[in-house]
Amino acid sequence: MSRRSTRLVEKANEYLEKITSSETAKSSRTKRRGVPWGNLKSSRSQKWTRNNEIKLNEVTSSFEQLEGKKRKRYSKRSMVTRATASKNFRSEEGINKKGSGRLGKRVYYQKVVFDGGDFEVGDDVYVRRREDASSDDEDPEVEECRVCFKSGKATMIECDDCLGGFHLKCLKPPMKVIPEGDWICEFCEAAKMGKEVQLPKPLEGKKRVRTMREKLLAGDLWAAHIESLWKEVNGNHQCKVRWYIIPEETATGRQPHNLKRELYLTNDYADIEMESLLRLCEVMNPKDYYNAKEGDDIFLCEYEYDVRWHSFKRLAEIDKEEDSEGVDSDKEWKLDQSADPDSDGDVEYEEERAQILQSRNYSSSTHELAANSRKGRFCGLQKIGAKKIPAHIRCHKQTELERAKATLMLASLPKSLPCRNKEIEEITTFIESALRDDQCLGRCLYIHGVPGTGKTMSVLSVMRNLQAKVDAGNIRPHCFVEVNGLKLAAPENIYRVIHEALTGHRVNWKKALQLLTKRFSDVNNCREDERPCILLIDELDLLVTRNQSVLYNILDWPTKPQAKLIVIGIANTMDLPEKLLPRISSRMGIERLCFGPYNYQQLQEIISSRLEGINAFEKQAIEFASRKVAAISGDARRALEICRRAAEITDYHLKKHLMKKPSFTSDTVIIVKTHVGIAEVEAAIQEMFQAPHIQVMRNCSKQSKIFLTAMVHELYKTGMGEATFEKLAMTVSYLCTSNGEEFPGYDALLKVGCRLGECRVILCESGAKHRLQKLQLNFPSDDVSFALKDSKDIPWLAKYL
């Protein structure tokens, strides 16, 4: 035996001696409680040898894990292969608790061979739905023919309508070659023509055996996506799965555009035992699905279904051709801008789907291609190879500073939203009163306020609270759709987004407008059992067009009887309704809610609530950051960013000090700062507000400063992020005239705009449009205010910032 092996065995034996002593102590305590020694001895003598082997293997493997060696473990029922990336243990019950001498750990795996089946993280599986269903164990390798009810090696063809399998020789007339494209059996063709169809029946005493695919589509089985695999302390193998559902199980039911093999990926997770898993299946994205040539366990997944809000979301885009649809619709919209605003309903409808698919060169496809079913939910960096690290692999215990950095991130959702109790109560009252109405007539609410004041987060917090009331049965079930105007390539695309979220079907925006108008306006089309819909539109001011037809259509739907539509619009502009046409402002109603900027006490409370239970910040540091941000903009997001950056600076200096190995003497005194103080917050503020673009604004020419001030002033006045050069030139002329400055002229201003565009301080619309060219700030407006409000050469700029 080698030295290394001897050392590992010695360490394992030492550890087992500790366990044995604790087991002996536990048995003596059990004996004192009055348990018969004979029963205790017999029960433990049967398990002692096997437990010793398991513990010895676990201890040895844990020590060998430190040495970097891979091993395979074999048990009586299952053989487990551990992945290199998940070779660590996660403590679920702790090690050596009081009165317990066992190793309380949950072991995670990448791949498990269980009952003869290979299951791996990322696989799609059939799951048993009924405990007492003996037919679930029936799994024929080949589907039976629907005519002769026999299976064999003879060539079969599948009907694209009923998914039934037929031998080529059993057809009338018999076929010798499988035809290209879609094929429909004679029974389905006769049913479509309205004829009475008599399906063949098996002989007496013979029962037709269904495949797993037939049971799943009939609702007798479940399908799921494996998220993680592990082994519990008691030896049971379990897995975390994400459920698929068939279209019949959604709130809308099966629709004409659904394929027979189509599934929806839900946001519902569950921990189940591996004994419930039957075998593997394949759920593919549309592109892979249409290219798949054979296989009975193949399904299509294009959308994710939200089981709480009963809405659909496309998982991911396949290629750039999907994005080109938005560009085409932009051209159609621009050509139609000169149309009469009263003729909004006179729109063209999209061509037949077959012609669209043919133009995209997709072979033998009957539906539009879209998303990746399994990997599409990790967007962005997933396409270039970034992987989501499972939580059980993050076994490193976080420090206070690391916890503070994580909780101060803008992406992390707080448990509660402080300082907005009054606004949240008003939003809740508005929605509940609309939902409790017997007819649920549509209503509109307009929410406005400066950026970073919690408008969107307050609405989302209300929706989360309402979900609990829906589960309790206090209010009626409803669906919720959220749309952000910044994510739309053109204002008209909102029709397509809303229709896709409600139905799970993507069509052209003109066709979507027709279908939505029919859904909300046609009394005969409205069902009594249809769920009310709450539509949240963020950045509502970005939907303003020349004839304002988009806003008119959306705000006109809630006024229709039986519409059951509640619209909540959010924007930064206070007087947006007054800037719209009278027919639109009248439909927006008088219900408004204003979110004012945070003061320093509210910012301090927001930061403290995030850091509750984390001792990483000094109280003076939080107050200092709150006062600084409140004096500039009152933006809570900026305050959180400053505190997070201050925590990063403190953590960096702390780790840098710990990595050094200084030589200590008797007179050496080293003070290591572990809390974020005022100095670190000041450094974060200087770093944030002395960025390169801030320095460029401070050191630019006098005309450039006036030009930037005009852009900020126009933004505050209209609420629109972009403005034309002609409008900005008029604003610059007004500022110069009001403060005794000489107007530089249009040519000089055009050169100023070009220089700022070259520095990327502003964004310029492409093309030679000159006066009609659109301009937009490339940085937040409060950065411009911070850079120019203390300008010594032009002190009057502070009045407009």
Short mmCIF file of N, CA, C and O in Angstrom, two decimals, residues 707 711 722-729 749-751 753-754 757 762-776:
data_model
loop_
_atom_site.label_atom_id
_atom_site.label_comp_id
_atom_site.label_asym_id
_atom_site.label_seq_id
_atom_site.Cartn_x
_atom_site.Cartn_y
_atom_site.Cartn_z
N PHE A 707 -25.74 73.44 -24.94
CA PHE A 707 -26.44 72.43 -25.75
C PHE A 707 -26.89 71.27 -24.86
O PHE A 707 -28.04 70.80 -24.97
N MET A 711 -30.75 69.93 -23.74
CA MET A 711 -31.25 68.54 -23.86
C MET A 711 -31.87 68.08 -22.55
O MET A 711 -32.94 67.44 -22.55
N GLU A 722 -35.71 61.44 -26.49
CA GLU A 722 -35.07 61.95 -27.70
C GLU A 722 -35.81 63.18 -28.22
O GLU A 722 -37.01 63.33 -27.99
N ALA A 723 -35.05 64.04 -28.89
CA ALA A 723 -35.63 65.27 -29.44
C ALA A 723 -34.93 65.59 -30.75
O ALA A 723 -33.78 65.20 -30.97
N THR A 724 -35.60 66.31 -31.62
CA THR A 724 -35.01 66.68 -32.91
C THR A 724 -34.05 67.85 -32.72
O THR A 724 -34.14 68.63 -31.75
N PHE A 725 -33.12 67.97 -33.66
CA PHE A 725 -32.14 69.06 -33.59
C PHE A 725 -32.84 70.41 -33.68
O PHE A 725 -32.44 71.38 -33.01
N GLU A 726 -33.88 70.49 -34.49
CA GLU A 726 -34.59 71.76 -34.64
C GLU A 726 -35.21 72.20 -33.32
O GLU A 726 -35.15 73.39 -32.95
N LYS A 727 -35.78 71.27 -32.57
CA LYS A 727 -36.39 71.61 -31.30
C LYS A 727 -35.33 72.02 -30.28
O LYS A 727 -35.54 72.95 -29.48
N LEU A 728 -34.19 71.32 -30.29
CA LEU A 728 -33.11 71.68 -29.37
C LEU A 728 -32.55 73.06 -29.71
O LEU A 728 -32.18 73.83 -28.80
N ALA A 729 -32.45 73.37 -31.00
CA ALA A 729 -31.95 74.69 -31.38
C ALA A 729 -32.88 75.79 -30.88
O ALA A 729 -32.42 76.85 -30.42
N LEU A 749 -24.29 75.33 -33.96
CA LEU A 749 -24.90 74.30 -33.11
C LEU A 749 -24.79 72.92 -33.75
O LEU A 749 -24.64 71.91 -33.05
N LEU A 750 -24.87 72.87 -35.08
CA LEU A 750 -24.74 71.57 -35.75
C LEU A 750 -23.35 71.00 -35.55
O LEU A 750 -23.19 69.79 -35.33
N LYS A 751 -22.33 71.86 -35.59
CA LYS A 751 -20.96 71.40 -35.33
C LYS A 751 -20.80 70.96 -33.88
O LYS A 751 -20.11 69.98 -33.59
N GLY A 753 -23.16 69.68 -31.97
CA GLY A 753 -23.79 68.37 -31.86
C GLY A 753 -22.94 67.27 -32.45
O GLY A 753 -22.88 66.15 -31.91
N CYS A 754 -22.23 67.57 -33.56
CA CYS A 754 -21.36 66.56 -34.17
C CYS A 754 -20.20 66.21 -33.25
O CYS A 754 -19.82 65.03 -33.12
N GLY A 757 -21.45 64.09 -30.46
CA GLY A 757 -21.74 62.75 -30.96
C GLY A 757 -20.48 61.94 -31.18
O GLY A 757 -20.47 60.72 -30.94
N ILE A 762 -23.64 62.18 -26.64
CA ILE A 762 -25.01 62.07 -27.12
C ILE A 762 -25.05 61.06 -28.26
O ILE A 762 -24.01 60.75 -28.87
N LEU A 763 -26.22 60.54 -28.53
CA LEU A 763 -26.43 59.59 -29.62
C LEU A 763 -27.20 60.30 -30.72
O LEU A 763 -28.23 60.94 -30.46
N CYS A 764 -26.70 60.18 -31.94
CA CYS A 764 -27.31 60.85 -33.09
C CYS A 764 -27.92 59.82 -34.03
O CYS A 764 -27.34 58.76 -34.26
N GLU A 765 -29.09 60.14 -34.53
CA GLU A 765 -29.75 59.26 -35.49
C GLU A 765 -28.96 59.24 -36.79
O GLU A 765 -28.45 60.27 -37.25
N SER A 766 -28.82 58.07 -37.36
CA SER A 766 -28.06 57.92 -38.60
C SER A 766 -28.80 58.57 -39.76
O SER A 766 -30.03 58.64 -39.78
N GLY A 767 -28.03 59.01 -40.73
CA GLY A 767 -28.62 59.65 -41.90
C GLY A 767 -28.41 61.15 -41.89
O GLY A 767 -28.09 61.76 -40.86
N ALA A 768 -28.58 61.77 -43.07
CA ALA A 768 -28.37 63.21 -43.22
C ALA A 768 -29.71 63.92 -43.17
O ALA A 768 -30.24 64.37 -44.18
N LYS A 769 -30.30 63.99 -41.97
CA LYS A 769 -31.61 64.63 -41.83
C LYS A 769 -31.48 66.06 -41.31
O LYS A 769 -32.47 66.78 -41.27
N HIS A 770 -30.28 66.42 -40.84
CA HIS A 770 -29.99 67.77 -40.39
C HIS A 770 -30.98 68.22 -39.32
O HIS A 770 -30.93 67.74 -38.20
N ARG A 771 -31.89 69.12 -39.63
CA ARG A 771 -32.75 69.69 -38.60
C ARG A 771 -33.72 68.68 -38.00
O ARG A 771 -34.13 68.82 -36.86
N LEU A 772 -34.10 67.67 -38.76
CA LEU A 772 -35.03 66.66 -38.26
C LEU A 772 -34.33 65.46 -37.64
O LEU A 772 -34.99 64.48 -37.25
N GLN A 773 -33.04 65.53 -37.52
CA GLN A 773 -32.28 64.43 -36.94
C GLN A 773 -32.56 64.34 -35.44
O GLN A 773 -32.56 65.35 -34.73
N LYS A 774 -32.79 63.12 -34.96
CA LYS A 774 -33.11 62.91 -33.54
C LYS A 774 -31.82 62.73 -32.74
O LYS A 774 -30.91 62.02 -33.17
N LEU A 775 -31.79 63.34 -31.56
CA LEU A 775 -30.64 63.28 -30.66
C LEU A 775 -31.11 62.77 -29.30
O LEU A 775 -32.25 63.00 -28.89
N GLN A 776 -30.19 62.11 -28.59
CA GLN A 776 -30.53 61.54 -27.30
C GLN A 776 -29.28 61.49 -26.43
O GLN A 776 -28.17 61.24 -26.91
#
